[in-house]
Amino acid sequence: MKDNIRMLVTFGFMAVLALICSLTAISLQQLHAINESMGKLVEVTNNKTAAANAMRDALHLRSGSLKTMRLHEDLFDRDNEQQRLVRHAAKFRHARDTLVTLGMNEKESAIHAELQQVNTASEVFHDNASALLMKYAPDSVVDSAMEKDTRLQDLMTVKLDELIFIEQE
């Protein structure tokens, strides 16, 4: 009888011990999965923030190139700066494409759609100002095109800042 009770208590203790070990193993697996998921989330967020910052930098460089074109009197210098402007625009597109491939939630998609609309309008004024500078158009005409472009670039910067803010939340 004592052996039966002792055996029963031993089996019960072993069952509880096995249950604790299995729960510990399951908890460790879940913790590992959560850590991996958080790591991927942080990486995607950092990549999105980097892409938005690259877009903002390219935007400022593009604007700077347009202003530098205006300072040059020589057509060849203006052409060189225009080529630099085109490279900055390509950097902007590349960063934008990177941002899109990383996926977006509803808020990010809405901001991105607004950003695209403003960018499309800005490109028209930007290209127009660049073409006017290459043709040595009167300063008043160039000023008007550059002013409109600057306002739209500022709006794009605000939208990019919103996107970065959302990513950092």
Coordinates of C-alpha atoms in Angstrom, one line a residue:
M1 CA 0.0 0.0 0.0
K2 CA 2.8 2.4 0.9
D3 CA 4.5 1.5 -2.3
N4 CA 1.4 2.3 -4.3
I5 CA 1.0 5.7 -2.6
R6 CA 4.7 6.4 -3.0
M7 CA 4.5 5.4 -6.7
L8 CA 1.4 7.6 -7.2
V9 CA 3.1 10.6 -5.6
T10 CA 6.2 10.1 -7.6
F11 CA 4.3 9.9 -10.9
G12 CA 2.2 12.9 -9.9
F13 CA 5.4 14.9 -9.1
M14 CA 7.0 13.8 -12.4
A15 CA 3.9 14.8 -14.3
V16 CA 3.9 18.2 -12.7
L17 CA 7.6 18.6 -13.4
A18 CA 7.1 17.5 -17.1
L19 CA 4.2 20.0 -17.4
I20 CA 6.4 22.8 -16.1
C21 CA 9.2 21.9 -18.4
S22 CA 6.9 21.8 -21.5
L23 CA 5.3 25.1 -20.6
T24 CA 8.8 26.6 -20.2
A25 CA 9.8 25.3 -23.6
I26 CA 6.6 26.7 -25.2
S27 CA 7.1 30.0 -23.5
L28 CA 10.7 30.2 -24.8
Q29 CA 9.6 29.4 -28.3
Q30 CA 6.9 32.1 -28.2
L31 CA 9.4 34.6 -26.8
H32 CA 11.8 33.8 -29.6
A33 CA 9.1 34.3 -32.2
I34 CA 8.1 37.6 -30.7
N35 CA 11.7 38.8 -30.7
E36 CA 12.1 37.9 -34.3
S37 CA 8.9 39.6 -35.2
M38 CA 9.9 42.8 -33.3
G39 CA 13.3 42.7 -35.0
K40 CA 11.7 42.6 -38.4
L41 CA 9.3 45.4 -37.5
V42 CA 12.1 47.6 -36.3
E43 CA 14.1 46.8 -39.4
V44 CA 11.2 47.7 -41.7
T45 CA 10.5 50.9 -39.7
N46 CA 14.1 51.9 -39.9
N47 CA 14.2 51.3 -43.7
K48 CA 11.0 53.3 -44.2
T49 CA 12.4 56.2 -42.2
A50 CA 15.7 56.0 -44.1
A51 CA 13.8 56.0 -47.4
A52 CA 11.7 59.0 -46.4
N53 CA 14.8 60.8 -45.2
A54 CA 16.5 60.0 -48.5
M55 CA 13.5 61.4 -50.4
R56 CA 13.7 64.6 -48.3
D57 CA 17.4 64.9 -48.9
A58 CA 17.0 64.4 -52.7
L59 CA 14.3 67.0 -52.7
H60 CA 16.5 69.6 -51.0
L61 CA 19.4 68.7 -53.4
R62 CA 17.1 69.0 -56.4
S63 CA 16.0 72.4 -55.2
G64 CA 19.6 73.4 -54.6
S65 CA 20.6 72.4 -58.1
L66 CA 17.9 74.5 -59.6
K67 CA 19.1 77.5 -57.6
T68 CA 22.7 76.8 -58.6
M69 CA 21.6 76.7 -62.2
R70 CA 20.3 80.2 -61.8
L71 CA 23.6 81.4 -60.5
H72 CA 25.6 80.2 -63.5
E73 CA 25.7 82.4 -66.5
D74 CA 27.5 79.8 -68.7
L75 CA 25.1 77.5 -70.6
F76 CA 27.5 74.5 -70.2
D77 CA 27.7 75.1 -66.4
R78 CA 23.9 75.2 -66.3
D79 CA 23.7 72.0 -68.3
N80 CA 26.1 70.3 -65.9
E81 CA 23.9 71.4 -63.0
Q82 CA 20.8 70.3 -64.8
Q83 CA 22.4 66.8 -65.2
R84 CA 23.0 66.8 -61.4
L85 CA 19.4 67.9 -60.9
V86 CA 18.3 64.8 -62.9
R87 CA 20.4 62.5 -60.8
H88 CA 18.8 64.0 -57.6
A89 CA 15.4 63.3 -59.1
A90 CA 16.5 59.7 -59.8
K91 CA 17.6 59.4 -56.1
F92 CA 14.2 60.7 -55.1
R93 CA 12.4 58.1 -57.3
H94 CA 14.6 55.3 -56.1
A95 CA 13.9 56.1 -52.4
R96 CA 10.2 56.4 -53.1
D97 CA 10.2 53.0 -54.8
T98 CA 12.0 51.5 -51.8
L99 CA 9.4 53.0 -49.5
V100 CA 6.6 51.6 -51.6
T101 CA 8.1 48.1 -51.7
L102 CA 8.3 48.0 -47.9
G103 CA 4.6 48.2 -47.7
M104 CA 2.3 50.8 -46.1
N105 CA -0.6 51.0 -43.7
E106 CA -3.6 53.2 -44.3
K107 CA -2.2 56.4 -42.9
E108 CA 1.1 55.9 -44.8
S109 CA -0.7 55.2 -48.0
A110 CA -2.9 58.3 -47.7
I111 CA 0.2 60.5 -47.0
H112 CA 2.0 58.8 -49.9
A113 CA -0.9 59.5 -52.3
E114 CA -0.9 63.2 -51.3
L115 CA 2.9 63.3 -51.7
Q116 CA 2.6 61.8 -55.2
Q117 CA 0.0 64.4 -56.2
V118 CA 2.2 67.3 -54.9
N119 CA 5.3 65.7 -56.5
T120 CA 3.6 65.5 -59.9
A121 CA 2.6 69.1 -59.8
S122 CA 6.1 70.1 -58.5
E123 CA 7.8 68.3 -61.3
V124 CA 6.0 70.4 -63.9
F125 CA 7.1 73.7 -62.3
H126 CA 10.6 72.3 -61.6
D127 CA 11.0 71.2 -65.3
N128 CA 9.6 74.4 -66.4
A129 CA 12.0 76.5 -64.3
S130 CA 14.9 74.4 -65.5
A131 CA 13.9 74.8 -69.1
L132 CA 13.5 78.6 -68.6
L133 CA 16.9 78.8 -67.1
M134 CA 18.4 76.9 -70.1
K135 CA 16.7 79.4 -72.5
Y136 CA 17.9 82.5 -70.5
A137 CA 14.3 83.5 -69.9
P138 CA 13.6 86.8 -68.1
D139 CA 14.1 86.8 -64.4
S140 CA 10.5 87.6 -63.6
V141 CA 9.3 84.5 -65.5
V142 CA 12.0 82.3 -63.8
D143 CA 11.2 83.7 -60.4
S144 CA 7.5 82.9 -60.8
A145 CA 8.2 79.2 -61.7
M146 CA 10.8 78.8 -59.0
E147 CA 8.5 80.3 -56.4
K148 CA 5.7 77.9 -57.2
D149 CA 8.2 75.0 -57.2
T150 CA 9.5 76.1 -53.8
R151 CA 6.0 76.2 -52.3
L152 CA 5.3 72.7 -53.5
Q153 CA 8.7 71.4 -52.4
D154 CA 8.0 72.8 -48.9
L155 CA 4.6 71.0 -48.9
M156 CA 6.4 67.8 -49.9
T157 CA 8.8 68.3 -47.1
V158 CA 5.9 68.6 -44.6
K159 CA 4.3 65.4 -46.0
L160 CA 7.6 63.6 -45.7
D161 CA 8.0 64.8 -42.1
E162 CA 4.5 63.5 -41.4
L163 CA 5.5 60.1 -42.8
I164 CA 8.7 60.0 -40.7
F165 CA 6.6 61.0 -37.6
I166 CA 4.2 58.1 -38.2
E167 CA 7.1 55.7 -38.6
Q168 CA 8.7 56.8 -35.4
E169 CA 5.4 56.4 -33.3

